[in-house]
Amino acid sequence: ETGVTQTPRHLVMGMTNKKSLKCEQHLGHNAMYWYKQSAKKPLELMFVYNFKEQTENNSVPSRFSPECPNSSHLFLHLHTLQPEDSALYLCASSQDASGTGEQYFGPGTRLTVT
Amino acid sequence: QKEVEQNSGPLSVPEGAIASLNCTYSDRGSQSFFWYRQYSGKSPELIMFIYSNGDKEDGRFTAQLNKASQYVSLLIRDSQPSDSATYLCAVTKYNFNKFYFGSGTKLNVKP
């Protein structure tokens, strides 16, 4: 595996379900990010982890819960979501979170909440 | 005021022409600038980054940065139908965690 991988690629869940999104980066980076991309909206930064520590929570509702067990893996735990949470969820990584390095994105998870 | 602004387009150019995509940003402290290409249904793919005023060329792509005027542009020479995509501009500051993305400009290259 190379680059940034995400699983699953597609997910349909009911509002009462609990599911998790997984991201893994094989680039030796130390910073990882979750973004939400809704139709016709800019990318919305959700969370930032730098060296496994959460450094940014962009006012994300508590029904989204991130977890970063190490610099290579990032999870997004989902529970009691709303239909408006349906979107493309993108994971990205960069060398660190200093803002000087480029971010590389995974393929995304297309989430549909029914 | 949005951090990063882009014309949503679509911008239509004929095959072989130069496509010019523009982006303005609001924070004068911004230091790093990135262009991403996103095909429909796919994730953003990094095309170029630029840190210093002036031009930076990579193949058919040229990024131009003017910090005094707070704009960054992307020129695509000899445009191909495969260049048809949405182009995202991203801006960040040193020691800040956030990448600010524009809404993107949709480019259509017509054969």
PDB file of C-alpha atoms in Angstrom:
ATOM      1  CA  GLU A   1       0.000   0.000   0.000  1.00  0.00           C
ATOM      2  CA  THR A   2       1.206   3.457  -0.788  1.00  0.00           C
ATOM      3  CA  GLY A   3       0.079   6.960   0.082  1.00  0.00           C
ATOM      4  CA  VAL A   4      -3.038   7.419   2.150  1.00  0.00           C
ATOM      5  CA  THR A   5      -5.702   4.736   2.286  1.00  0.00           C
ATOM      6  CA  GLN A   6      -9.229   4.917   3.658  1.00  0.00           C
ATOM      7  CA  THR A   7     -11.810   2.270   4.455  1.00  0.00           C
ATOM      8  CA  PRO A   8     -14.589   1.771   3.783  1.00  0.00           C
ATOM      9  CA  ARG A   9     -14.929   3.627   0.499  1.00  0.00           C
ATOM     10  CA  HIS A  10     -18.701   3.735   0.772  1.00  0.00           C
ATOM     11  CA  LEU A  11     -20.889   3.564   3.857  1.00  0.00           C
ATOM     12  CA  VAL A  12     -24.639   3.717   4.328  1.00  0.00           C
ATOM     13  CA  MET A  13     -25.842   3.932   7.895  1.00  0.00           C
ATOM     14  CA  GLY A  14     -28.986   4.674   9.797  1.00  0.00           C
ATOM     15  CA  MET A  15     -29.222   7.479  12.297  1.00  0.00           C
ATOM     16  CA  THR A  16     -29.038   5.081  15.236  1.00  0.00           C
ATOM     17  CA  ASN A  17     -26.028   3.125  13.993  1.00  0.00           C
ATOM     18  CA  LYS A  18     -22.442   3.325  15.197  1.00  0.00           C
ATOM     19  CA  LYS A  19     -19.679   2.982  12.634  1.00  0.00           C
ATOM     20  CA  SER A  20     -16.025   3.915  12.240  1.00  0.00           C
ATOM     21  CA  LEU A  21     -13.977   5.263   9.372  1.00  0.00           C
ATOM     22  CA  LYS A  22     -10.349   4.258   9.124  1.00  0.00           C
ATOM     23  CA  CYS A  23      -7.408   6.072   7.588  1.00  0.00           C
ATOM     24  CA  GLU A  24      -3.832   4.862   7.240  1.00  0.00           C
ATOM     25  CA  GLN A  25      -0.881   6.735   5.810  1.00  0.00           C
ATOM     26  CA  HIS A  26       2.271   5.058   4.488  1.00  0.00           C
ATOM     27  CA  LEU A  27       4.261   8.254   3.953  1.00  0.00           C
ATOM     28  CA  GLY A  28       6.037   8.531   7.284  1.00  0.00           C
ATOM     29  CA  HIS A  29       4.111  11.693   8.089  1.00  0.00           C
ATOM     30  CA  ASN A  30       3.376  12.986  11.569  1.00  0.00           C
ATOM     31  CA  ALA A  31       0.203  14.987  11.030  1.00  0.00           C
ATOM     32  CA  MET A  32      -3.195  13.665  10.012  1.00  0.00           C
ATOM     33  CA  TYR A  33      -6.440  15.434   9.249  1.00  0.00           C
ATOM     34  CA  TRP A  34     -10.140  14.744   8.790  1.00  0.00           C
ATOM     35  CA  TYR A  35     -12.112  16.861   6.328  1.00  0.00           C
ATOM     36  CA  LYS A  36     -15.759  16.877   5.324  1.00  0.00           C
ATOM     37  CA  GLN A  37     -16.723  17.717   1.771  1.00  0.00           C
ATOM     38  CA  SER A  38     -20.386  18.372   1.058  1.00  0.00           C
ATOM     39  CA  ALA A  39     -21.785  19.137  -2.363  1.00  0.00           C
ATOM     40  CA  LYS A  40     -20.957  22.660  -3.555  1.00  0.00           C
ATOM     41  CA  LYS A  41     -19.193  23.581  -0.314  1.00  0.00           C
ATOM     42  CA  PRO A  42     -15.506  24.106   0.412  1.00  0.00           C
ATOM     43  CA  LEU A  43     -13.571  21.440   2.203  1.00  0.00           C
ATOM     44  CA  GLU A  44     -14.311  21.736   5.921  1.00  0.00           C
ATOM     45  CA  LEU A  45     -11.498  20.897   8.293  1.00  0.00           C
ATOM     46  CA  MET A  46     -12.772  18.779  11.183  1.00  0.00           C
ATOM     47  CA  PHE A  47      -9.785  17.578  13.210  1.00  0.00           C
ATOM     48  CA  VAL A  48      -6.012  17.809  13.188  1.00  0.00           C
ATOM     49  CA  TYR A  49      -3.587  15.467  14.901  1.00  0.00           C
ATOM     50  CA  ASN A  50       0.105  16.282  15.154  1.00  0.00           C
ATOM     51  CA  PHE A  51       2.391  13.573  16.558  1.00  0.00           C
ATOM     52  CA  LYS A  52      -0.725  11.747  17.832  1.00  0.00           C
ATOM     53  CA  GLU A  53      -1.984  14.765  19.757  1.00  0.00           C
ATOM     54  CA  GLN A  54      -5.193  16.482  18.745  1.00  0.00           C
ATOM     55  CA  THR A  55      -4.343  20.090  17.972  1.00  0.00           C
ATOM     56  CA  GLU A  56      -7.520  21.223  16.287  1.00  0.00           C
ATOM     57  CA  ASN A  57     -11.209  20.539  16.737  1.00  0.00           C
ATOM     58  CA  ASN A  58     -13.057  22.818  14.393  1.00  0.00           C
ATOM     59  CA  SER A  59     -16.296  22.987  16.408  1.00  0.00           C
ATOM     60  CA  VAL A  60     -17.317  19.537  15.274  1.00  0.00           C
ATOM     61  CA  PRO A  61     -20.445  18.005  16.878  1.00  0.00           C
ATOM     62  CA  SER A  62     -19.746  15.323  19.464  1.00  0.00           C
ATOM     63  CA  ARG A  63     -21.424  12.654  17.321  1.00  0.00           C
ATOM     64  CA  PHE A  64     -18.066  12.628  15.486  1.00  0.00           C
ATOM     65  CA  SER A  65     -15.266  11.270  17.654  1.00  0.00           C
ATOM     66  CA  PRO A  66     -11.703  11.015  16.322  1.00  0.00           C
ATOM     67  CA  GLU A  67      -9.008   8.663  17.517  1.00  0.00           C
ATOM     68  CA  CYS A  68      -5.335   8.636  16.615  1.00  0.00           C
ATOM     69  CA  PRO A  69      -3.530   5.657  18.189  1.00  0.00           C
ATOM     70  CA  ASN A  70      -0.273   6.392  16.329  1.00  0.00           C
ATOM     71  CA  SER A  71       1.070   8.676  13.619  1.00  0.00           C
ATOM     72  CA  SER A  72       0.050   6.277  10.860  1.00  0.00           C
ATOM     73  CA  HIS A  73      -3.555   5.602  11.786  1.00  0.00           C
ATOM     74  CA  LEU A  74      -6.573   7.820  12.246  1.00  0.00           C
ATOM     75  CA  PHE A  75     -10.149   6.840  12.971  1.00  0.00           C
ATOM     76  CA  LEU A  76     -13.421   8.718  12.935  1.00  0.00           C
ATOM     77  CA  HIS A  77     -16.090   7.134  15.114  1.00  0.00           C
ATOM     78  CA  LEU A  78     -19.646   7.953  14.123  1.00  0.00           C
ATOM     79  CA  HIS A  79     -22.814   7.659  16.197  1.00  0.00           C
ATOM     80  CA  THR A  80     -26.363   9.013  15.999  1.00  0.00           C
ATOM     81  CA  LEU A  81     -25.615  10.909  12.807  1.00  0.00           C
ATOM     82  CA  GLN A  82     -28.058  13.135  10.983  1.00  0.00           C
ATOM     83  CA  PRO A  83     -28.949  13.066   7.272  1.00  0.00           C
ATOM     84  CA  GLU A  84     -27.058  16.348   6.805  1.00  0.00           C
ATOM     85  CA  ASP A  85     -23.891  14.511   7.791  1.00  0.00           C
ATOM     86  CA  SER A  86     -23.999  12.698   4.460  1.00  0.00           C
ATOM     87  CA  ALA A  87     -20.857  13.777   2.633  1.00  0.00           C
ATOM     88  CA  LEU A  88     -17.441  12.698   1.408  1.00  0.00           C
ATOM     89  CA  TYR A  89     -15.078  12.310   4.364  1.00  0.00           C
ATOM     90  CA  LEU A  90     -11.464  12.805   3.457  1.00  0.00           C
ATOM     91  CA  CYS A  91      -8.381  11.943   5.424  1.00  0.00           C
ATOM     92  CA  ALA A  92      -5.105  13.712   4.703  1.00  0.00           C
ATOM     93  CA  SER A  93      -1.579  13.644   6.040  1.00  0.00           C
ATOM     94  CA  SER A  94       1.426  15.938   5.973  1.00  0.00           C
ATOM     95  CA  GLN A  95       4.967  15.829   7.302  1.00  0.00           C
ATOM     96  CA  ASP A  96       3.846  17.819  10.326  1.00  0.00           C
ATOM     97  CA  ALA A  97       1.263  20.455  11.156  1.00  0.00           C
ATOM     98  CA  SER A  98       3.602  23.427  10.841  1.00  0.00           C
ATOM     99  CA  GLY A  99       1.768  24.638   7.782  1.00  0.00           C
ATOM    100  CA  THR A 100       4.809  24.518   5.526  1.00  0.00           C
ATOM    101  CA  GLY A 101       4.272  21.136   3.939  1.00  0.00           C
ATOM    102  CA  GLU A 102       1.769  19.882   1.452  1.00  0.00           C
ATOM    103  CA  GLN A 103      -1.104  17.597   2.413  1.00  0.00           C
ATOM    104  CA  TYR A 104      -1.840  14.336   0.657  1.00  0.00           C
ATOM    105  CA  PHE A 105      -5.384  13.047   0.588  1.00  0.00           C
ATOM    106  CA  GLY A 106      -6.829   9.572   0.759  1.00  0.00           C
ATOM    107  CA  PRO A 107      -9.583   8.472  -1.649  1.00  0.00           C
ATOM    108  CA  GLY A 108     -12.333   9.351   0.809  1.00  0.00           C
ATOM    109  CA  THR A 109     -15.325   7.591   2.312  1.00  0.00           C
ATOM    110  CA  ARG A 110     -18.681   8.424   0.750  1.00  0.00           C
ATOM    111  CA  LEU A 111     -21.091   8.427   3.698  1.00  0.00           C
ATOM    112  CA  THR A 112     -24.857   8.332   3.348  1.00  0.00           C
ATOM    113  CA  VAL A 113     -27.015   8.677   6.458  1.00  0.00           C
ATOM    114  CA  THR A 114     -30.553   7.404   6.051  1.00  0.00           C
TER     115      THR A 114
ATOM    116  CA  GLN B   1     -15.040  37.458   4.545  1.00  0.00           C
ATOM    117  CA  LYS B   2     -13.901  34.082   3.306  1.00  0.00           C
ATOM    118  CA  GLU B   3     -10.288  33.116   3.886  1.00  0.00           C
ATOM    119  CA  VAL B   4      -9.836  31.948   0.299  1.00  0.00           C
ATOM    120  CA  GLU B   5     -11.984  32.920  -2.650  1.00  0.00           C
ATOM    121  CA  GLN B   6     -12.212  31.391  -6.076  1.00  0.00           C
ATOM    122  CA  ASN B   7     -14.581  31.916  -8.967  1.00  0.00           C
ATOM    123  CA  SER B   8     -16.719  28.788  -9.090  1.00  0.00           C
ATOM    124  CA  GLY B   9     -16.861  28.805 -12.896  1.00  0.00           C
ATOM    125  CA  PRO B  10     -17.259  26.838 -14.966  1.00  0.00           C
ATOM    126  CA  LEU B  11     -14.321  28.114 -16.958  1.00  0.00           C
ATOM    127  CA  SER B  12     -14.454  26.761 -20.488  1.00  0.00           C
ATOM    128  CA  VAL B  13     -11.406  26.752 -22.741  1.00  0.00           C
ATOM    129  CA  PRO B  14     -10.732  25.005 -26.038  1.00  0.00           C
ATOM    130  CA  GLU B  15      -8.186  22.223 -26.212  1.00  0.00           C
ATOM    131  CA  GLY B  16      -4.669  23.598 -26.622  1.00  0.00           C
ATOM    132  CA  ALA B  17      -5.456  26.963 -25.047  1.00  0.00           C
ATOM    133  CA  ILE B  18      -4.101  28.398 -21.797  1.00  0.00           C
ATOM    134  CA  ALA B  19      -6.404  28.083 -18.805  1.00  0.00           C
ATOM    135  CA  SER B  20      -5.962  30.709 -16.093  1.00  0.00           C
ATOM    136  CA  LEU B  21      -7.321  30.021 -12.634  1.00  0.00           C
ATOM    137  CA  ASN B  22      -7.260  32.639  -9.906  1.00  0.00           C
ATOM    138  CA  CYS B  23      -7.471  32.665  -6.144  1.00  0.00           C
ATOM    139  CA  THR B  24      -7.422  35.473  -3.591  1.00  0.00           C
ATOM    140  CA  TYR B  25      -6.817  35.188   0.131  1.00  0.00           C
ATOM    141  CA  SER B  26      -7.572  37.458   3.036  1.00  0.00           C
ATOM    142  CA  ASP B  27      -4.781  36.849   5.555  1.00  0.00           C
ATOM    143  CA  ARG B  28      -1.593  38.754   4.750  1.00  0.00           C
ATOM    144  CA  GLY B  29       0.295  36.400   7.050  1.00  0.00           C
ATOM    145  CA  SER B  30      -0.321  33.474   4.718  1.00  0.00           C
ATOM    146  CA  GLN B  31       2.903  31.834   3.644  1.00  0.00           C
ATOM    147  CA  SER B  32       2.223  28.602   1.806  1.00  0.00           C
ATOM    148  CA  PHE B  33      -0.012  28.189  -1.213  1.00  0.00           C
ATOM    149  CA  PHE B  34      -1.200  25.029  -2.888  1.00  0.00           C
ATOM    150  CA  TRP B  35      -3.159  24.005  -5.951  1.00  0.00           C
ATOM    151  CA  TYR B  36      -5.118  20.774  -5.963  1.00  0.00           C
ATOM    152  CA  ARG B  37      -7.033  19.113  -8.785  1.00  0.00           C
ATOM    153  CA  GLN B  38     -10.190  17.175  -7.972  1.00  0.00           C
ATOM    154  CA  TYR B  39     -11.972  15.014 -10.494  1.00  0.00           C
ATOM    155  CA  SER B  40     -15.662  14.395  -9.895  1.00  0.00           C
ATOM    156  CA  GLY B  41     -16.153  11.802  -7.170  1.00  0.00           C
ATOM    157  CA  LYS B  42     -12.434  11.644  -6.403  1.00  0.00           C
ATOM    158  CA  SER B  43     -10.221  13.133  -3.716  1.00  0.00           C
ATOM    159  CA  PRO B  44      -8.027  16.222  -4.223  1.00  0.00           C
ATOM    160  CA  GLU B  45      -4.654  15.614  -5.823  1.00  0.00           C
ATOM    161  CA  LEU B  46      -1.765  18.008  -5.233  1.00  0.00           C
ATOM    162  CA  ILE B  47      -0.543  19.710  -8.398  1.00  0.00           C
ATOM    163  CA  MET B  48       1.793  22.411  -7.174  1.00  0.00           C
ATOM    164  CA  PHE B  49       2.825  24.488  -4.198  1.00  0.00           C
ATOM    165  CA  ILE B  50       4.496  27.875  -4.060  1.00  0.00           C
ATOM    166  CA  TYR B  51       5.988  29.824  -1.185  1.00  0.00           C
ATOM    167  CA  SER B  52       7.752  32.796  -2.758  1.00  0.00           C
ATOM    168  CA  ASN B  53       6.570  35.692  -4.882  1.00  0.00           C
ATOM    169  CA  GLY B  54       6.898  35.110  -8.599  1.00  0.00           C
ATOM    170  CA  ASP B  55       6.376  32.155 -10.891  1.00  0.00           C
ATOM    171  CA  LYS B  56       6.993  28.480 -10.426  1.00  0.00           C
ATOM    172  CA  GLU B  57       6.796  26.155 -13.408  1.00  0.00           C
ATOM    173  CA  ASP B  58       6.243  22.409 -13.501  1.00  0.00           C
ATOM    174  CA  GLY B  59       5.592  20.971 -16.929  1.00  0.00           C
ATOM    175  CA  ARG B  60       2.437  22.511 -18.355  1.00  0.00           C
ATOM    176  CA  PHE B  61       1.575  24.133 -15.029  1.00  0.00           C
ATOM    177  CA  THR B  62       2.751  27.503 -13.731  1.00  0.00           C
ATOM    178  CA  ALA B  63       1.831  28.863 -10.319  1.00  0.00           C
ATOM    179  CA  GLN B  64       2.087  32.603  -9.802  1.00  0.00           C
ATOM    180  CA  LEU B  65       2.128  34.287  -6.413  1.00  0.00           C
ATOM    181  CA  ASN B  66       1.719  37.974  -5.648  1.00  0.00           C
ATOM    182  CA  LYS B  67       1.697  38.512  -1.896  1.00  0.00           C
ATOM    183  CA  ALA B  68       1.272  42.285  -2.152  1.00  0.00           C
ATOM    184  CA  SER B  69      -1.987  41.802  -4.018  1.00  0.00           C
ATOM    185  CA  GLN B  70      -2.870  38.624  -2.106  1.00  0.00           C
ATOM    186  CA  TYR B  71      -3.535  36.452  -5.070  1.00  0.00           C
ATOM    187  CA  VAL B  72      -2.231  33.220  -6.433  1.00  0.00           C
ATOM    188  CA  SER B  73      -2.956  31.849  -9.867  1.00  0.00           C
ATOM    189  CA  LEU B  74      -2.498  28.657 -11.832  1.00  0.00           C
ATOM    190  CA  LEU B  75      -1.848  28.635 -15.557  1.00  0.00           C
ATOM    191  CA  ILE B  76      -2.324  25.459 -17.533  1.00  0.00           C
ATOM    192  CA  ARG B  77      -0.699  25.568 -20.957  1.00  0.00           C
ATOM    193  CA  ASP B  78      -1.803  23.385 -23.860  1.00  0.00           C
ATOM    194  CA  SER B  79      -4.984  22.442 -21.980  1.00  0.00           C
ATOM    195  CA  GLN B  80      -6.226  18.907 -22.543  1.00  0.00           C
ATOM    196  CA  PRO B  81      -9.706  17.428 -22.023  1.00  0.00           C
ATOM    197  CA  SER B  82      -8.154  15.358 -19.223  1.00  0.00           C
ATOM    198  CA  ASP B  83      -7.498  18.640 -17.374  1.00  0.00           C
ATOM    199  CA  SER B  84     -11.262  19.066 -16.948  1.00  0.00           C
ATOM    200  CA  ALA B  85     -11.759  19.027 -13.190  1.00  0.00           C
ATOM    201  CA  THR B  86     -12.303  21.298 -10.216  1.00  0.00           C
ATOM    202  CA  TYR B  87      -9.188  23.145  -9.085  1.00  0.00           C
ATOM    203  CA  LEU B  88      -8.859  23.953  -5.399  1.00  0.00           C
ATOM    204  CA  CYS B  89      -6.654  26.664  -3.976  1.00  0.00           C
ATOM    205  CA  ALA B  90      -5.371  26.173  -0.420  1.00  0.00           C
ATOM    206  CA  VAL B  91      -3.541  28.581   1.846  1.00  0.00           C
ATOM    207  CA  THR B  92      -1.828  28.148   5.176  1.00  0.00           C
ATOM    208  CA  LYS B  93       0.390  29.977   7.623  1.00  0.00           C
ATOM    209  CA  TYR B  94       3.567  28.833   9.271  1.00  0.00           C
ATOM    210  CA  ASN B  95       2.910  27.183  12.632  1.00  0.00           C
ATOM    211  CA  PHE B  96      -0.809  27.051  12.084  1.00  0.00           C
ATOM    212  CA  ASN B  97      -2.619  23.783  11.760  1.00  0.00           C
ATOM    213  CA  LYS B  98      -5.224  24.901   9.295  1.00  0.00           C
ATOM    214  CA  PHE B  99      -5.290  24.633   5.555  1.00  0.00           C
ATOM    215  CA  TYR B 100      -7.898  27.007   4.201  1.00  0.00           C
ATOM    216  CA  PHE B 101      -9.443  25.772   0.981  1.00  0.00           C
ATOM    217  CA  GLY B 102     -11.376  27.739  -1.587  1.00  0.00           C
ATOM    218  CA  SER B 103     -14.612  26.381  -3.028  1.00  0.00           C
ATOM    219  CA  GLY B 104     -12.840  25.496  -6.253  1.00  0.00           C
ATOM    220  CA  THR B 105     -13.082  26.508  -9.902  1.00  0.00           C
ATOM    221  CA  LYS B 106     -14.562  24.028 -12.343  1.00  0.00           C
ATOM    222  CA  LEU B 107     -12.573  23.850 -15.578  1.00  0.00           C
ATOM    223  CA  ASN B 108     -13.976  22.408 -18.804  1.00  0.00           C
ATOM    224  CA  VAL B 109     -11.558  21.830 -21.659  1.00  0.00           C
ATOM    225  CA  LYS B 110     -13.466  21.256 -24.876  1.00  0.00           C
ATOM    226  CA  PRO B 111     -11.988  19.056 -27.617  1.00  0.00           C
TER     227      PRO B 111
END
